[in-house]
PDB file of C-alpha atoms in Angstrom:
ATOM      1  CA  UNK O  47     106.671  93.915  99.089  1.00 65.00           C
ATOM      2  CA  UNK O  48     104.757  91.639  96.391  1.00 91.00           C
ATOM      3  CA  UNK O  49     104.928  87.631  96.747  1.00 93.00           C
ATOM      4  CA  UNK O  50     108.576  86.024  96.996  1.00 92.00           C
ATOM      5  CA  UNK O  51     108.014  84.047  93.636  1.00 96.00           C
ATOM      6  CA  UNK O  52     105.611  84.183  90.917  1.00 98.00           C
ATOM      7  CA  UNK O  53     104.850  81.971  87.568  1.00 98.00           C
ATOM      8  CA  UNK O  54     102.780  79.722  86.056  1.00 98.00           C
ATOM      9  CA  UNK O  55     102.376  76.001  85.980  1.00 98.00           C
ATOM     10  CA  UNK O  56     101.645  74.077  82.740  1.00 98.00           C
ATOM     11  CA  UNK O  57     101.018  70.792  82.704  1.00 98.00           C
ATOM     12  CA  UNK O  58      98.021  67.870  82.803  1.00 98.00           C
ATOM     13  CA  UNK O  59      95.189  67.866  84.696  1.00 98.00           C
ATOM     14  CA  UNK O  60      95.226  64.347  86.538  1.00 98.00           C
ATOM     15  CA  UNK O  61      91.702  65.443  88.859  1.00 97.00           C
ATOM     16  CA  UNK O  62      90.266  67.796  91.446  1.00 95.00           C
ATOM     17  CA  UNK O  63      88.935  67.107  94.560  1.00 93.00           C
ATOM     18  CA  UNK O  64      87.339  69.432  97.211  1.00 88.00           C
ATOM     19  CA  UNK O  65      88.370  70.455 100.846  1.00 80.00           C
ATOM     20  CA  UNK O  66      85.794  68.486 103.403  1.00 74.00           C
ATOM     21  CA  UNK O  67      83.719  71.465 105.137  1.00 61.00           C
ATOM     22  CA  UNK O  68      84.201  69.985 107.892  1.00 55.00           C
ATOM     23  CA  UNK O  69      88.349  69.829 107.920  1.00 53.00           C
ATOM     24  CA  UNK O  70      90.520  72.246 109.972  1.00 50.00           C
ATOM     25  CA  UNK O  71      91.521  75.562 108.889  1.00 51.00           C
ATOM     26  CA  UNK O  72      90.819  78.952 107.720  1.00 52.00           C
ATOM     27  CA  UNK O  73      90.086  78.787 103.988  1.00 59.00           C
ATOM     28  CA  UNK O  74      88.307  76.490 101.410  1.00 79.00           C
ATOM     29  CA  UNK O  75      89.731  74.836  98.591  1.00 86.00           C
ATOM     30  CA  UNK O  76      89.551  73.218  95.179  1.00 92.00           C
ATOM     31  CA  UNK O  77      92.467  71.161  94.908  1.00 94.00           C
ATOM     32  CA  UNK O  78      94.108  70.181  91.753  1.00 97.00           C
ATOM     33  CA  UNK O  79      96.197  67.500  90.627  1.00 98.00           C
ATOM     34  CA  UNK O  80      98.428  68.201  87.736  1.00 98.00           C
ATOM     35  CA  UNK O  81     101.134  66.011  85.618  1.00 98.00           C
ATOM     36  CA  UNK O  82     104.304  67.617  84.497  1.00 98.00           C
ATOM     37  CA  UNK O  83     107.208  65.866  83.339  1.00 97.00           C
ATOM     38  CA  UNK O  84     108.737  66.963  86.841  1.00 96.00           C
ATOM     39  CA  UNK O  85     106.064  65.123  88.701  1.00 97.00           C
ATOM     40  CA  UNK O  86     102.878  65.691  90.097  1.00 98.00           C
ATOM     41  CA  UNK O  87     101.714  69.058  90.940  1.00 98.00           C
ATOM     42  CA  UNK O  88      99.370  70.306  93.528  1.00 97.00           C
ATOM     43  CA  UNK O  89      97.290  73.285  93.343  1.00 97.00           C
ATOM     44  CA  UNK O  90      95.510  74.979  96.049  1.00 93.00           C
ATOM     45  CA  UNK O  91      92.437  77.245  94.556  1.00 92.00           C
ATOM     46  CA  UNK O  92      90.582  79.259  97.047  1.00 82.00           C
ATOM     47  CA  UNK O  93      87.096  79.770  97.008  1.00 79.00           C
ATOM     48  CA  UNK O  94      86.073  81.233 100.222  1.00 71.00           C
ATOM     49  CA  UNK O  95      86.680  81.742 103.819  1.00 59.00           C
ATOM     50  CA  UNK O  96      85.026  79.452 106.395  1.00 52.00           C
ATOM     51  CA  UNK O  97      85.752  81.096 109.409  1.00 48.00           C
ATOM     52  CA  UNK O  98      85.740  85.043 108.892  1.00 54.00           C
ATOM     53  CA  UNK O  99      83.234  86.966 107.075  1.00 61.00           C
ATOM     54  CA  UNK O 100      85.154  87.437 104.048  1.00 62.00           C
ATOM     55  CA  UNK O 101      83.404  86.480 100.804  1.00 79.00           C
ATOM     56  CA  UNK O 102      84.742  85.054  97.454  1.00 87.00           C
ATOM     57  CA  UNK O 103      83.951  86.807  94.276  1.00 92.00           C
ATOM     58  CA  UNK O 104      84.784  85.028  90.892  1.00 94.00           C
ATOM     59  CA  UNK O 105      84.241  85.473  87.199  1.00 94.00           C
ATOM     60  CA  UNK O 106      84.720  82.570  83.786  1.00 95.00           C
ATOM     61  CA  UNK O 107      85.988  84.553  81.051  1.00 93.00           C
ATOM     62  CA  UNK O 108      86.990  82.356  77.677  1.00 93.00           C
ATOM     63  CA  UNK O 109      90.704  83.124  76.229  1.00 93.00           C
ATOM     64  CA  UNK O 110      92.179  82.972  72.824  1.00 92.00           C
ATOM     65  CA  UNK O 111      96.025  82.029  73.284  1.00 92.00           C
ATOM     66  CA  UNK O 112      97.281  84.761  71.877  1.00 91.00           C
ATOM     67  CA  UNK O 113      96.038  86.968  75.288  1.00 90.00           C
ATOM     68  CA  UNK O 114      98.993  84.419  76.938  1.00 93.00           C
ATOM     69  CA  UNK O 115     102.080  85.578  74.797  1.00 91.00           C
ATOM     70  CA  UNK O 116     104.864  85.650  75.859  1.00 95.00           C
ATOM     71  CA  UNK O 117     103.873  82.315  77.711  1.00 94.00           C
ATOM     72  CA  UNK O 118     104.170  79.208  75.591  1.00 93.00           C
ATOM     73  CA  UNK O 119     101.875  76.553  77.420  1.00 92.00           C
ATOM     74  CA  UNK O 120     103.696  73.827  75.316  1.00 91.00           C
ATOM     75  CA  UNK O 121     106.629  74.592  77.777  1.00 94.00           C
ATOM     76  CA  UNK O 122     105.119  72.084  80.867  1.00 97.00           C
ATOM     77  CA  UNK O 123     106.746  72.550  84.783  1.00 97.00           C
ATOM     78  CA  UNK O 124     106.777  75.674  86.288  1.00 98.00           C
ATOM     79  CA  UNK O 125     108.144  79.003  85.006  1.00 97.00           C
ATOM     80  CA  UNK O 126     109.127  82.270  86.738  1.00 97.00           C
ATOM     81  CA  UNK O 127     107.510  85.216  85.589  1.00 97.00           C
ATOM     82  CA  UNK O 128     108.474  89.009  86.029  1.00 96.00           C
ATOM     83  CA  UNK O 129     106.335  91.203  87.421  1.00 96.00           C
ATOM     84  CA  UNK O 130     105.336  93.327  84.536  1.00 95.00           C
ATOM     85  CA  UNK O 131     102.984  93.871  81.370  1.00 93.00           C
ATOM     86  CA  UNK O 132     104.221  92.120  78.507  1.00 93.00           C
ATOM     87  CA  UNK O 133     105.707  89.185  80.854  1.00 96.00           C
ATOM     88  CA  UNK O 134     103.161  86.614  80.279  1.00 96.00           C
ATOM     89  CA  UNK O 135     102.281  88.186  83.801  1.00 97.00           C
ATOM     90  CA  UNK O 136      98.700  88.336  84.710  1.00 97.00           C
ATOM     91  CA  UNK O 137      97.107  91.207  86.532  1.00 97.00           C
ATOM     92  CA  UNK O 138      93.152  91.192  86.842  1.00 96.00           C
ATOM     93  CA  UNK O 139      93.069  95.184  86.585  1.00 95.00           C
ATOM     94  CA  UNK O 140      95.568  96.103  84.068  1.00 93.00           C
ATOM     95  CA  UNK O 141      95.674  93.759  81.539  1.00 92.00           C
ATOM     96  CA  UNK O 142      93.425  94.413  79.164  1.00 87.00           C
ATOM     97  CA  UNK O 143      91.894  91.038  78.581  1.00 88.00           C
ATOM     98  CA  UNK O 144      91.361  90.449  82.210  1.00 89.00           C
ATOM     99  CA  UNK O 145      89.784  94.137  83.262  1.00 81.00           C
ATOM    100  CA  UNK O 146      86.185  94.409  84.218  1.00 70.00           C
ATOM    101  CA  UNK O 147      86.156  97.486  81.465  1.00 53.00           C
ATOM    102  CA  UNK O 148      88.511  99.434  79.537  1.00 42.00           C
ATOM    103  CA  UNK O 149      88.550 101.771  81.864  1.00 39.00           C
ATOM    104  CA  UNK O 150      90.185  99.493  84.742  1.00 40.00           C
ATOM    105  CA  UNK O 151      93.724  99.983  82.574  1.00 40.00           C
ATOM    106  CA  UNK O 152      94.104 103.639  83.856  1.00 40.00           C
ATOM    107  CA  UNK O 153      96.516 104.034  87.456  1.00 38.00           C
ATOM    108  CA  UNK O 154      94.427 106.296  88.545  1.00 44.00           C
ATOM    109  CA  UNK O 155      90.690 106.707  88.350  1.00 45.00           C
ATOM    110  CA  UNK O 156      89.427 108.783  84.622  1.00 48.00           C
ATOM    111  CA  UNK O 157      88.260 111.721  84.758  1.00 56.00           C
ATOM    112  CA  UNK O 158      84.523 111.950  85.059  1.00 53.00           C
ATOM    113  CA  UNK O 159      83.599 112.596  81.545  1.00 53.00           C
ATOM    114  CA  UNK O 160      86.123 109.901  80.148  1.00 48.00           C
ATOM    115  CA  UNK O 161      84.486 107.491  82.327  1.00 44.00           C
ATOM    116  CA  UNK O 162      80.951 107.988  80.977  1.00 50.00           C
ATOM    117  CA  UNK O 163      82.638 107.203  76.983  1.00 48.00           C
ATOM    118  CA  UNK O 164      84.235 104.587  78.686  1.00 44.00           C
ATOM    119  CA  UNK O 165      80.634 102.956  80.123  1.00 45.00           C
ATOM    120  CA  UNK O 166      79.098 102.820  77.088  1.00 47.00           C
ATOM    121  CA  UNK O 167      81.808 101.452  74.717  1.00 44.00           C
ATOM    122  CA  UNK O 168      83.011  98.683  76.712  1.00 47.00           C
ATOM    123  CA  UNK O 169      81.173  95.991  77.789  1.00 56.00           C
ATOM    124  CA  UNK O 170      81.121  95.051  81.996  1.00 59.00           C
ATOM    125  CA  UNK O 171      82.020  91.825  83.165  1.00 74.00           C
ATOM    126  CA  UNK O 172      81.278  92.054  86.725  1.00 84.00           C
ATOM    127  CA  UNK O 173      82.478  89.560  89.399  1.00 91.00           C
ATOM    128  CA  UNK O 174      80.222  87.795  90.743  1.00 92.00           C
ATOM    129  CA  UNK O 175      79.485  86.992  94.419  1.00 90.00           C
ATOM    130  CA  UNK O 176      78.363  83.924  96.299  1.00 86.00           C
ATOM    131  CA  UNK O 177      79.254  81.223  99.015  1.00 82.00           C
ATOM    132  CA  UNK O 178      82.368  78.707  98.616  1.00 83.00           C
ATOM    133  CA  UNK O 179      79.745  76.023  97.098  1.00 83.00           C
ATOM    134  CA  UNK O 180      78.887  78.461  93.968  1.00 88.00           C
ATOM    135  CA  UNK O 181      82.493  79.486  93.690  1.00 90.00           C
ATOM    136  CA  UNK O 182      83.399  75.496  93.655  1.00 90.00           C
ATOM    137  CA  UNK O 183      80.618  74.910  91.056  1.00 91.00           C
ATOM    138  CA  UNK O 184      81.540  77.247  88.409  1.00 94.00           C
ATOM    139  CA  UNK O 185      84.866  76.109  88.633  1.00 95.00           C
ATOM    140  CA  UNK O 186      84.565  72.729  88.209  1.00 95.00           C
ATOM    141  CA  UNK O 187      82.525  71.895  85.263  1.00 96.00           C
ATOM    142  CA  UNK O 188      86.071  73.461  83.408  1.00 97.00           C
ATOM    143  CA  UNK O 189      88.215  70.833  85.112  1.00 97.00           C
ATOM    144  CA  UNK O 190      88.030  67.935  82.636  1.00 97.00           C
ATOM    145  CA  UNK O 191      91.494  65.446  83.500  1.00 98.00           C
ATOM    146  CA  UNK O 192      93.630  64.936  80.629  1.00 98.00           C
ATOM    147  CA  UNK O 193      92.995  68.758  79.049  1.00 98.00           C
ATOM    148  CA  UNK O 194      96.111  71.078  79.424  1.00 98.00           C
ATOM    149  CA  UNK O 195      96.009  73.397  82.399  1.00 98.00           C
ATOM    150  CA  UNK O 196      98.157  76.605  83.295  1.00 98.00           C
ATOM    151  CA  UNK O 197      98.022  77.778  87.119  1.00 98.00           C
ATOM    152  CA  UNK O 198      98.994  80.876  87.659  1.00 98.00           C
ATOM    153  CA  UNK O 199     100.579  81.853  91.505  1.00 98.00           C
ATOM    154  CA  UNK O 200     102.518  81.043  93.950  1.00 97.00           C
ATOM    155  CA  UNK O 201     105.404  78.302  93.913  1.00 97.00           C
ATOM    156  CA  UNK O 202     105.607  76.129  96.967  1.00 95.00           C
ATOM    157  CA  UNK O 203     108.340  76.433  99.200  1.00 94.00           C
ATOM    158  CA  UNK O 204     108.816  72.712  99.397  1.00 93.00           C
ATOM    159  CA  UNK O 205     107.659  70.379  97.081  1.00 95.00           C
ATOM    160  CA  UNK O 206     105.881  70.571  94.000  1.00 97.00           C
ATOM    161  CA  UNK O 207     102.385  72.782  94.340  1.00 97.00           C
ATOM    162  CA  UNK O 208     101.130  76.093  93.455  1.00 98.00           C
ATOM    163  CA  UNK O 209      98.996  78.715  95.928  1.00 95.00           C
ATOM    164  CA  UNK O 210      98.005  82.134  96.096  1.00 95.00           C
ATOM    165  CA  UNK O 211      95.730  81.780  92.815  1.00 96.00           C
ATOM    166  CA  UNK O 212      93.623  84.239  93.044  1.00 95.00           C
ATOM    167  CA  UNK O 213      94.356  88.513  93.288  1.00 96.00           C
ATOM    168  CA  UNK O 214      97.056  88.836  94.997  1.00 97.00           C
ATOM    169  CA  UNK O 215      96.680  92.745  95.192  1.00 97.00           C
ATOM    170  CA  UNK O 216      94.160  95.451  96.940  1.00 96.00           C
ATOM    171  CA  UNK O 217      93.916  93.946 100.371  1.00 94.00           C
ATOM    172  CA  UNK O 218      93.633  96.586 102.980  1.00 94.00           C
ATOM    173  CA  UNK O 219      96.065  98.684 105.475  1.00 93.00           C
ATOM    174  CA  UNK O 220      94.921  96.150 108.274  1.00 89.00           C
ATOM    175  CA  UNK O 221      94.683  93.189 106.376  1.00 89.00           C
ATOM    176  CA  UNK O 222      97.637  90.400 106.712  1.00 89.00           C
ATOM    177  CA  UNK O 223      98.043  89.997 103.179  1.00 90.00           C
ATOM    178  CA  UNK O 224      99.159  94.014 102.792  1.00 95.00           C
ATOM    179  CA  UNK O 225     102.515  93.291 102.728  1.00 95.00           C
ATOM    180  CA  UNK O 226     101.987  91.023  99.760  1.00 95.00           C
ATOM    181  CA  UNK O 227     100.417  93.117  97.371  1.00 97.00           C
ATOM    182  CA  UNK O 228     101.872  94.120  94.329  1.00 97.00           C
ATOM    183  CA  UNK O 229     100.661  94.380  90.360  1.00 98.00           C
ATOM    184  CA  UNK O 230     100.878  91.679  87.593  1.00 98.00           C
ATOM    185  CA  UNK O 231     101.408  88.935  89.956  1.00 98.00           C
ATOM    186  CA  UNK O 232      97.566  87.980  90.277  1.00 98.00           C
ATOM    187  CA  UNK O 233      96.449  83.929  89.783  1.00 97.00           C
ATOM    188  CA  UNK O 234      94.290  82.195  87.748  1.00 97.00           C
ATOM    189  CA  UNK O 235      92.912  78.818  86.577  1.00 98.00           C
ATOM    190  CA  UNK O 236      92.815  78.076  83.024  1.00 98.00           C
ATOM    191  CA  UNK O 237      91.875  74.861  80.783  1.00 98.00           C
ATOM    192  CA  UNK O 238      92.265  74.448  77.391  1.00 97.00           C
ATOM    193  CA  UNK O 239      89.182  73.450  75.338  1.00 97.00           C
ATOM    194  CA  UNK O 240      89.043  71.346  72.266  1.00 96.00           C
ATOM    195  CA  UNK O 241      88.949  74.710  70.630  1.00 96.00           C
ATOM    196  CA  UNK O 242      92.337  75.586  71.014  1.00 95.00           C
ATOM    197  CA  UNK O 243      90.716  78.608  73.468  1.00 95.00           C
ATOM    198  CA  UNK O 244      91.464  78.953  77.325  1.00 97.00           C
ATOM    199  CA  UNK O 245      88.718  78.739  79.630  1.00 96.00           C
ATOM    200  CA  UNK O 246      89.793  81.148  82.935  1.00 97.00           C
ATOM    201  CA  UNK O 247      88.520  81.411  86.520  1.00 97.00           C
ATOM    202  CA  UNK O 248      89.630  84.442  88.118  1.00 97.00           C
ATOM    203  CA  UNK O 249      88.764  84.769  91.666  1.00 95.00           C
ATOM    204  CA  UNK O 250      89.308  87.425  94.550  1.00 93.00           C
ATOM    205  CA  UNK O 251      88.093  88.313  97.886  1.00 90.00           C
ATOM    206  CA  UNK O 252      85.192  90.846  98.825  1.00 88.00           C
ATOM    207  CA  UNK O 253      87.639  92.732 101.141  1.00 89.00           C
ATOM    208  CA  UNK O 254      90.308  93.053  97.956  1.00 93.00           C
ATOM    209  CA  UNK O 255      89.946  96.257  95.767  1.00 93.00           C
ATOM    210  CA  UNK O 256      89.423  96.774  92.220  1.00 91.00           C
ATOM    211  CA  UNK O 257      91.342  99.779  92.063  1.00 94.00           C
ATOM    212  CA  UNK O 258      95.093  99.906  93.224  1.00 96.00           C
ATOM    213  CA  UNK O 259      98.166 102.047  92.587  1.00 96.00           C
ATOM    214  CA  UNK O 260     101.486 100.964  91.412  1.00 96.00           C
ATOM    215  CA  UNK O 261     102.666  98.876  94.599  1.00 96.00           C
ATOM    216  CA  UNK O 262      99.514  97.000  94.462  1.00 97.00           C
ATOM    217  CA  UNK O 263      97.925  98.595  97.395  1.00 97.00           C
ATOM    218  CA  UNK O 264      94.182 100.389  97.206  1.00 96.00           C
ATOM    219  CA  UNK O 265      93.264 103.773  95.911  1.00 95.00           C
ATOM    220  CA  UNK O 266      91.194 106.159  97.633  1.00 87.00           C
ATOM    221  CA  UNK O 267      87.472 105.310  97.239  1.00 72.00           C
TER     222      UNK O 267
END
């Protein structure tokens, strides 16, 4: 079954502060602070494991607002989203601003010759891969306190705080997390810029795939 709850988070960014290396437990962190009218938020990014061999893959991709309808980030606090296109619901495969290529919006793989059109009409944006450090640092140069943020994930289940932003689809058969897959329910990071555009950081896992089917769990290579 997918995650329990799902939404975003709008609100102020108040600061950011790393996990110490050296602290107990499983996974790193960028934590964020952010203001809502509700209180304080906190957010839990991941950026890597520390204790498995799982790596942390991330991409920056700059948003115009429009690619968040029907969210309205002048709506601050937390919102419940449905799991489905047109939702406001993110999904790092389907939707078609998020998608490494065009041809990532297909359930199943294209056929062969579609694929070639495909590769040379749409421009890649590949993930890229590195330790939690990298993953921290080209995350934080966006987090600037006192510019409007909207966290996609995970609600708390006590107190105010948001988790799970980062795919939350594509983990394997043996993995813990298989149970929790499911489509348009994947997290994100963004900051407004003076611009009036949306700065994102997606991130996933190395062990996630980038093709799934419509529970959320992975294709066939």
């Amino acid at each position: 079954m997918p995650l329990e709850n799902y939404g975003v988070l709008s609100g102020t960014l108040h600061r950011h502060f790393r996990d110490d290396p050296d602290d107990q437990g499983r996974w790193f962190h960028v934590h964020l602070e952010v203001d809502t009218p509700a209180g304080r938020y906190a957010c839990a990014i991941d950026v890597d494991s520390k204790h498995s061999s799982t790596g942390v893959q991330w991409k920056v991709l700059t948003l115009y607002p429009s690619v968040l309808e029907p969210v309205d980030p002048s709506a601050t606090g937390f919102h419940d989203l449905s799991r489905a296109s047109g939702s406001g619901a993110l999904d790092y495969l389907r939707h078609p601003a998020l998608a490494d290529r065009a041809g990532c919006l297909f359930v199943r793989r294209p056929p062969g010759w579609l694929q070639g059109l495909i590769d040379r009409v749409s421009r890649p944006r590949p993930w890229i891969s590195g330790s939690y450090l990298e993953a921290s640092q080209a995350l934080e140069p966006l987090l600037v306190p006192g510019r409007q943020v909207l966290v996609f994930g995970e609600p708390f289940d006590e107190g105010l705080g948001v988790h799970n932003v980062h795919q939350n689809q594509g983990d394997p058969r043996d993995s813990q997390w298989w149970d929790d897959n499911g489509i348009w329910q994947d997290g994100a990071t963004l900051v407004r810029r003076p611009d009036g555009r949306y700065d994102a950081f997606l991130s996933r896992f190395s062990t996630q795939a980038d093709a799934t089917d419509q529970d959320g769990h992975p294709l066939p290579a």
